[in-house]
Coordinates of C-alpha atoms in Angstrom, one line a residue:
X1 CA -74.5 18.4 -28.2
X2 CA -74.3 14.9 -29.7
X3 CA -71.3 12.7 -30.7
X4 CA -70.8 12.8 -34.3
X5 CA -69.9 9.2 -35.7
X6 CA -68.4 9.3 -39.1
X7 CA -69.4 5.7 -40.9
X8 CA -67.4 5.0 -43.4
X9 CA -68.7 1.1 -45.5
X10 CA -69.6 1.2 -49.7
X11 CA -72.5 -1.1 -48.8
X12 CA -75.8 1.2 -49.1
X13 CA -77.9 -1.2 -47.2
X14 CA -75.4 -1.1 -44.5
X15 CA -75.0 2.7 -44.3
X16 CA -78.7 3.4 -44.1
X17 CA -79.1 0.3 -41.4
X18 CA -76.3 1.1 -39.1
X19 CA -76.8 5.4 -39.7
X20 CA -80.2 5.0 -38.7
X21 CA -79.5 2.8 -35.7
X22 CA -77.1 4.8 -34.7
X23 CA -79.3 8.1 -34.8
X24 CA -81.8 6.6 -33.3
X25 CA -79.5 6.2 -30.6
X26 CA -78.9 10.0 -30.6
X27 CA -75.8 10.1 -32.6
X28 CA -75.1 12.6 -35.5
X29 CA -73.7 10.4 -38.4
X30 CA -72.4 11.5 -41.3
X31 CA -71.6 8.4 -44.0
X32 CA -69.0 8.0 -46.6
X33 CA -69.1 5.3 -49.1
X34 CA -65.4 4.7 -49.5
X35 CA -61.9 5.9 -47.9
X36 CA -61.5 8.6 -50.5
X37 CA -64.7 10.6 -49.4
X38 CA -64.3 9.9 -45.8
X39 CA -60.8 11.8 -46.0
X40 CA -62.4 15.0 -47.6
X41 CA -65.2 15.0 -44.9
X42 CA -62.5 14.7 -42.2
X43 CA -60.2 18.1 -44.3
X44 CA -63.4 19.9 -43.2
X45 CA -64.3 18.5 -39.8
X46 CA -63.2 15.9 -37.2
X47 CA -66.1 13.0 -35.9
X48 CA -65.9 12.3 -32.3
X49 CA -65.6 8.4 -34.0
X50 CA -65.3 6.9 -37.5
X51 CA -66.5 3.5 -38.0
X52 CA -64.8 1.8 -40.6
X53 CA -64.9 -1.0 -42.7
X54 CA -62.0 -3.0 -44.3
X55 CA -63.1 -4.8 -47.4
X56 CA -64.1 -1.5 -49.9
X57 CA -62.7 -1.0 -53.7
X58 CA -60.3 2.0 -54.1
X59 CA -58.2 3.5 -50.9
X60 CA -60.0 0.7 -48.7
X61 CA -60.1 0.6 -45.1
X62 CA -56.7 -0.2 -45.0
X63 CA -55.4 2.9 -47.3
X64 CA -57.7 4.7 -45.3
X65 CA -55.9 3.8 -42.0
X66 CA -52.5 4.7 -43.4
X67 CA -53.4 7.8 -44.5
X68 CA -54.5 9.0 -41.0
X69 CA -52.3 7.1 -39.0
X70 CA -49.0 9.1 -37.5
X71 CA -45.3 7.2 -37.9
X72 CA -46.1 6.2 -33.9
X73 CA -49.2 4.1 -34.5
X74 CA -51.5 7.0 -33.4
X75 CA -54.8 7.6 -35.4
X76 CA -56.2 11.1 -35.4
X77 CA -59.6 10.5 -34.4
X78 CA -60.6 7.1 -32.9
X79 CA -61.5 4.4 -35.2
X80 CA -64.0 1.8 -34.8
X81 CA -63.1 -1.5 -37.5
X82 CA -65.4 -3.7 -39.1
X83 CA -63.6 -6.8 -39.9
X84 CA -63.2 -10.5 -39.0
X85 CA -61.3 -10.9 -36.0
X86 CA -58.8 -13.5 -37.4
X87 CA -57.6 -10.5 -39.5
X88 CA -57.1 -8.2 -36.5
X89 CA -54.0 -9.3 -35.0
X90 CA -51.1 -9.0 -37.7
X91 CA -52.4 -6.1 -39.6
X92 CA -53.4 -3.9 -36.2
X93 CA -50.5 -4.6 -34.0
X94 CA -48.7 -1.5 -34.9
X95 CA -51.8 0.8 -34.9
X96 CA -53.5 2.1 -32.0
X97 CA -57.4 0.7 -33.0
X98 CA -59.8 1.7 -30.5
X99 CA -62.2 -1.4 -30.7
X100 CA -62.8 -3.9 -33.3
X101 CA -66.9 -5.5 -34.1
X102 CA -67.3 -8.9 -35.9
X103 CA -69.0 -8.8 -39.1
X104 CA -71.7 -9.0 -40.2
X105 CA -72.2 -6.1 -37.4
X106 CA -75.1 -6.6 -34.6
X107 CA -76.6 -3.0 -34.3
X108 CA -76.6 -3.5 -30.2
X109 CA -73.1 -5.0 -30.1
X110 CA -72.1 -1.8 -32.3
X111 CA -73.5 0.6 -29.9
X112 CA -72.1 -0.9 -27.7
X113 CA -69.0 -0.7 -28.2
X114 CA -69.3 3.0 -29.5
X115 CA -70.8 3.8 -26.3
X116 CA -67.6 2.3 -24.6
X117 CA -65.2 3.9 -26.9
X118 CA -66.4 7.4 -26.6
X119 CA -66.5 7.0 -23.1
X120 CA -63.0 6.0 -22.7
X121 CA -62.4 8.7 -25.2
X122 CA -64.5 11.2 -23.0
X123 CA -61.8 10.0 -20.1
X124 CA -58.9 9.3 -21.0
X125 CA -56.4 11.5 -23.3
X126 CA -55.2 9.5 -26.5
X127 CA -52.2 7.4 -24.6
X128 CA -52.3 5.3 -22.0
X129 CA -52.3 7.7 -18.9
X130 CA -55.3 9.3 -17.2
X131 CA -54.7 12.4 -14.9
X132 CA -57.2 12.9 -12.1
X133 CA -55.9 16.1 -10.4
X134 CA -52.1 15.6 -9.9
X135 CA -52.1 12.3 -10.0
X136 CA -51.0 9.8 -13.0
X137 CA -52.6 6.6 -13.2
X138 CA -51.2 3.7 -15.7
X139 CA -53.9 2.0 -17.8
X140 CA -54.4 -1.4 -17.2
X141 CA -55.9 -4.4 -18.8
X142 CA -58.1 -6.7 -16.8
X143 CA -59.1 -9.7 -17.9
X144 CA -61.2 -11.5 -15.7
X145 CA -65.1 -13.7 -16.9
X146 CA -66.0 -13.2 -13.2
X147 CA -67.8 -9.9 -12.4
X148 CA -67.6 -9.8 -8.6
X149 CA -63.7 -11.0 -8.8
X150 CA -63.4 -8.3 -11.5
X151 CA -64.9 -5.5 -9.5
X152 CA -62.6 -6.8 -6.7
X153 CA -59.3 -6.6 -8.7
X154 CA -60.7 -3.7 -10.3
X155 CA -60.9 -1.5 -7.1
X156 CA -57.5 -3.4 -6.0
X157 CA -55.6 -2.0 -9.0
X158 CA -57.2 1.2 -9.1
X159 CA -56.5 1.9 -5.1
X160 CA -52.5 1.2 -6.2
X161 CA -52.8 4.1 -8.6
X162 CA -53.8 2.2 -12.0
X163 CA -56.8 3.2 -14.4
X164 CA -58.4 -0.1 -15.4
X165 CA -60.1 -1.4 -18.7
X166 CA -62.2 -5.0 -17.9
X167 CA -62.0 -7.3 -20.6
X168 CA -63.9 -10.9 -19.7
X169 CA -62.1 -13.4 -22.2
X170 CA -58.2 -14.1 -23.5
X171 CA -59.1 -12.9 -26.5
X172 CA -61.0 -9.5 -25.8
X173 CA -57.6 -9.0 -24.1
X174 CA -55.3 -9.3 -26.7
X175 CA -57.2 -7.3 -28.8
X176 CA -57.4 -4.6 -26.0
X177 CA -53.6 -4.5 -26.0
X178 CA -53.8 -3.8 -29.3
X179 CA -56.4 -1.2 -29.6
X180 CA -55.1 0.7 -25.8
X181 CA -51.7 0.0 -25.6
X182 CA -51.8 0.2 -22.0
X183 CA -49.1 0.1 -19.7
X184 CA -49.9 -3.8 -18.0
X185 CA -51.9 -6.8 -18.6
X186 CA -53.1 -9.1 -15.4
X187 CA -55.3 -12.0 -16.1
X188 CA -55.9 -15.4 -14.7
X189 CA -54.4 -18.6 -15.7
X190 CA -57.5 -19.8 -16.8
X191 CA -58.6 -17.1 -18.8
X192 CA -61.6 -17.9 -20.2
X193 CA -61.9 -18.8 -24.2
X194 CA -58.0 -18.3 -24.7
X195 CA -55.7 -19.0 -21.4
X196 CA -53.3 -17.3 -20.3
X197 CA -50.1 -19.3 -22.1
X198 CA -52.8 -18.7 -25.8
X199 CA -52.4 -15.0 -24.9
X200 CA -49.0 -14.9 -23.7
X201 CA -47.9 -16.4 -27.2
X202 CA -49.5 -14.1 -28.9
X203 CA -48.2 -10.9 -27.7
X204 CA -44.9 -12.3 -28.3
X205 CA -45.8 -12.1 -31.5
X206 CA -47.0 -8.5 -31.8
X207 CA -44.7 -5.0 -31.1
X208 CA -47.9 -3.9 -29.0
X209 CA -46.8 -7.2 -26.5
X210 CA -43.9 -7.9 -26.7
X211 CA -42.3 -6.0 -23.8
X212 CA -45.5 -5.6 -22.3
X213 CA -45.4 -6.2 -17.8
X214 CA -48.2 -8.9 -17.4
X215 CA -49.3 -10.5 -13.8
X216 CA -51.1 -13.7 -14.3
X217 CA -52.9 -15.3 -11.2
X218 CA -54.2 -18.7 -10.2
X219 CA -56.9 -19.8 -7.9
X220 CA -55.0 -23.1 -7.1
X221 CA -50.8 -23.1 -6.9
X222 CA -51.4 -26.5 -9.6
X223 CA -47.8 -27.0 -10.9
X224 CA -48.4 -28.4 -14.3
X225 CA -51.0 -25.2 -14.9
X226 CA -48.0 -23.3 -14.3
X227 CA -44.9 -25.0 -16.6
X228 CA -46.2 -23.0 -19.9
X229 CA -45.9 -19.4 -18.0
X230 CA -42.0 -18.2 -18.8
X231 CA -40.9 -16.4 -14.8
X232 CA -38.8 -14.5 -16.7
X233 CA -41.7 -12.6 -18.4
X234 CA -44.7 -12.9 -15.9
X235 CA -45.3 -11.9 -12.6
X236 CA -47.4 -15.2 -11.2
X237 CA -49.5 -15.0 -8.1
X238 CA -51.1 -17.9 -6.4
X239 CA -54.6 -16.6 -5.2
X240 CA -57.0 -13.9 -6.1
X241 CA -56.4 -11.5 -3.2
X242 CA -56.3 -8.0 -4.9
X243 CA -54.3 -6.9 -2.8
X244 CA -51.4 -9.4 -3.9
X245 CA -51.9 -9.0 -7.5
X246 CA -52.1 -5.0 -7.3
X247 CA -49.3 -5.4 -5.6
X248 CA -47.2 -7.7 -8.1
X249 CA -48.9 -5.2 -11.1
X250 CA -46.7 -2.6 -9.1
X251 CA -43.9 -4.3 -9.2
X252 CA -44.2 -5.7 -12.9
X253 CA -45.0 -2.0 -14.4
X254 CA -42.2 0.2 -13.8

């Protein structure tokens, strides 16, 4: 049975060019022009995903999201957001966003992204725990622009018990934090597009970071790289041995 996708944007041109992408894809999508409709078609049936954008007259995107967001940042079906990622951070800390696309939206980015979310979703029960039999494993966020290191630290992390969500730049992990609100964040030092200290000042900025465990690791044990990273708040390791940083995400997520 296919995913149903509810797409919820007032532009016409937009609905028919996105809804026909995404059936052609092998979605069942069902459109709303504004917040108000897309309520009423969620009284009478949940999507598996609602795609939503921001900027439309009336309710909005934004009355939208209050209205089906709980008191604990938890929305009842996943939602997909439309917007400009420099309006992401401050609005979305306090809601549990399942992914974000930059507009104007690329129909393969889009898919993309729905096709990650729905698999996650598929996975993973709304939280940040996943049970495989009897045993609990913490989501993690790893952010790492390397694909061979990342499949490394990936099977590191996940061998110590942790489920983990790859992320390649800074930035894709912030907004991860945001949308998962897992239980840890590792990333390097170096992390490309926004480093580690970019990333570490903004989560202190955002109730979805603030007390969030986060390992941070470094190819080279360069001092200076290392002055703007608070020991108090990070768990640093020198090298890219998974089996040291799995073991300092053990010790940093309690």
């Amino acid at each position: 049975m296919p995913k149903r996708l509810l797409l919820i944007d007032d532009d016409s041109n937009i609905r028919m060019m996105l809804g026909d992408f995404l059936m052609g894809a092998g979605y069942e999508v069902t459109c709303a022009e504004s917040g108000e409709e897309a309520l009423r078609l969620m009284s009478e049936s949940l999507p598996d995903l609602a795609i939503l954008d921001l900027g439309m007259p009336g309710m909005g995107g934004t009355g939208f999201l209050e209205r089906v967001t709980d008191r604990l940042g938890r929305t009842r079906v996943p939602i997909l957001v439309l917007t400009a990622r420099g309006d992401m951070a401050e609005f979305f800390a306090d809601k549990q966003i399942a992914g974000f696309v930059t507009k104007p939206a690329d129909p393969d980015e889009l898919l993309a992204e729905v096709q990650r979310i729905l698999f996650q979703e598929g996975s993973l029960p709304r939280g940040d725990t996943m049970v495989v039999g009897d045993d609990v494993r913490r989501l993690v966020v790893l952010a790492e622009a390397n694909p061979i290191r990342a499949n490394a630290l990936r099977e590191a992390l996940g061998k110590a018990g942790f489920s983990v969500e790859v992320v390649r730049t800074g930035a894709e992990a912030v907004e991860a934090v945001i949308a998962r609100r897992p239980a840890g964040l590792v990333l390097p030092l170096d992390a490309e597009g926004l480093p580690a200290d970019g990333v570490l000042e903004i989560l202190r900025k955002l109730p979805a970071g603030q007390e969030l465990p986060v390992v941070v690791y470094s190819a080279e044990a360069t001092p200076g790289k290392w002055s703007f990273i608070d020991p108090r708040r990070v768990a640093k390791v020198t090298g890219t041995d998974g089996a040291d940083i799995a073991q300092a995400a053990l010790t940093a997520i309690v």
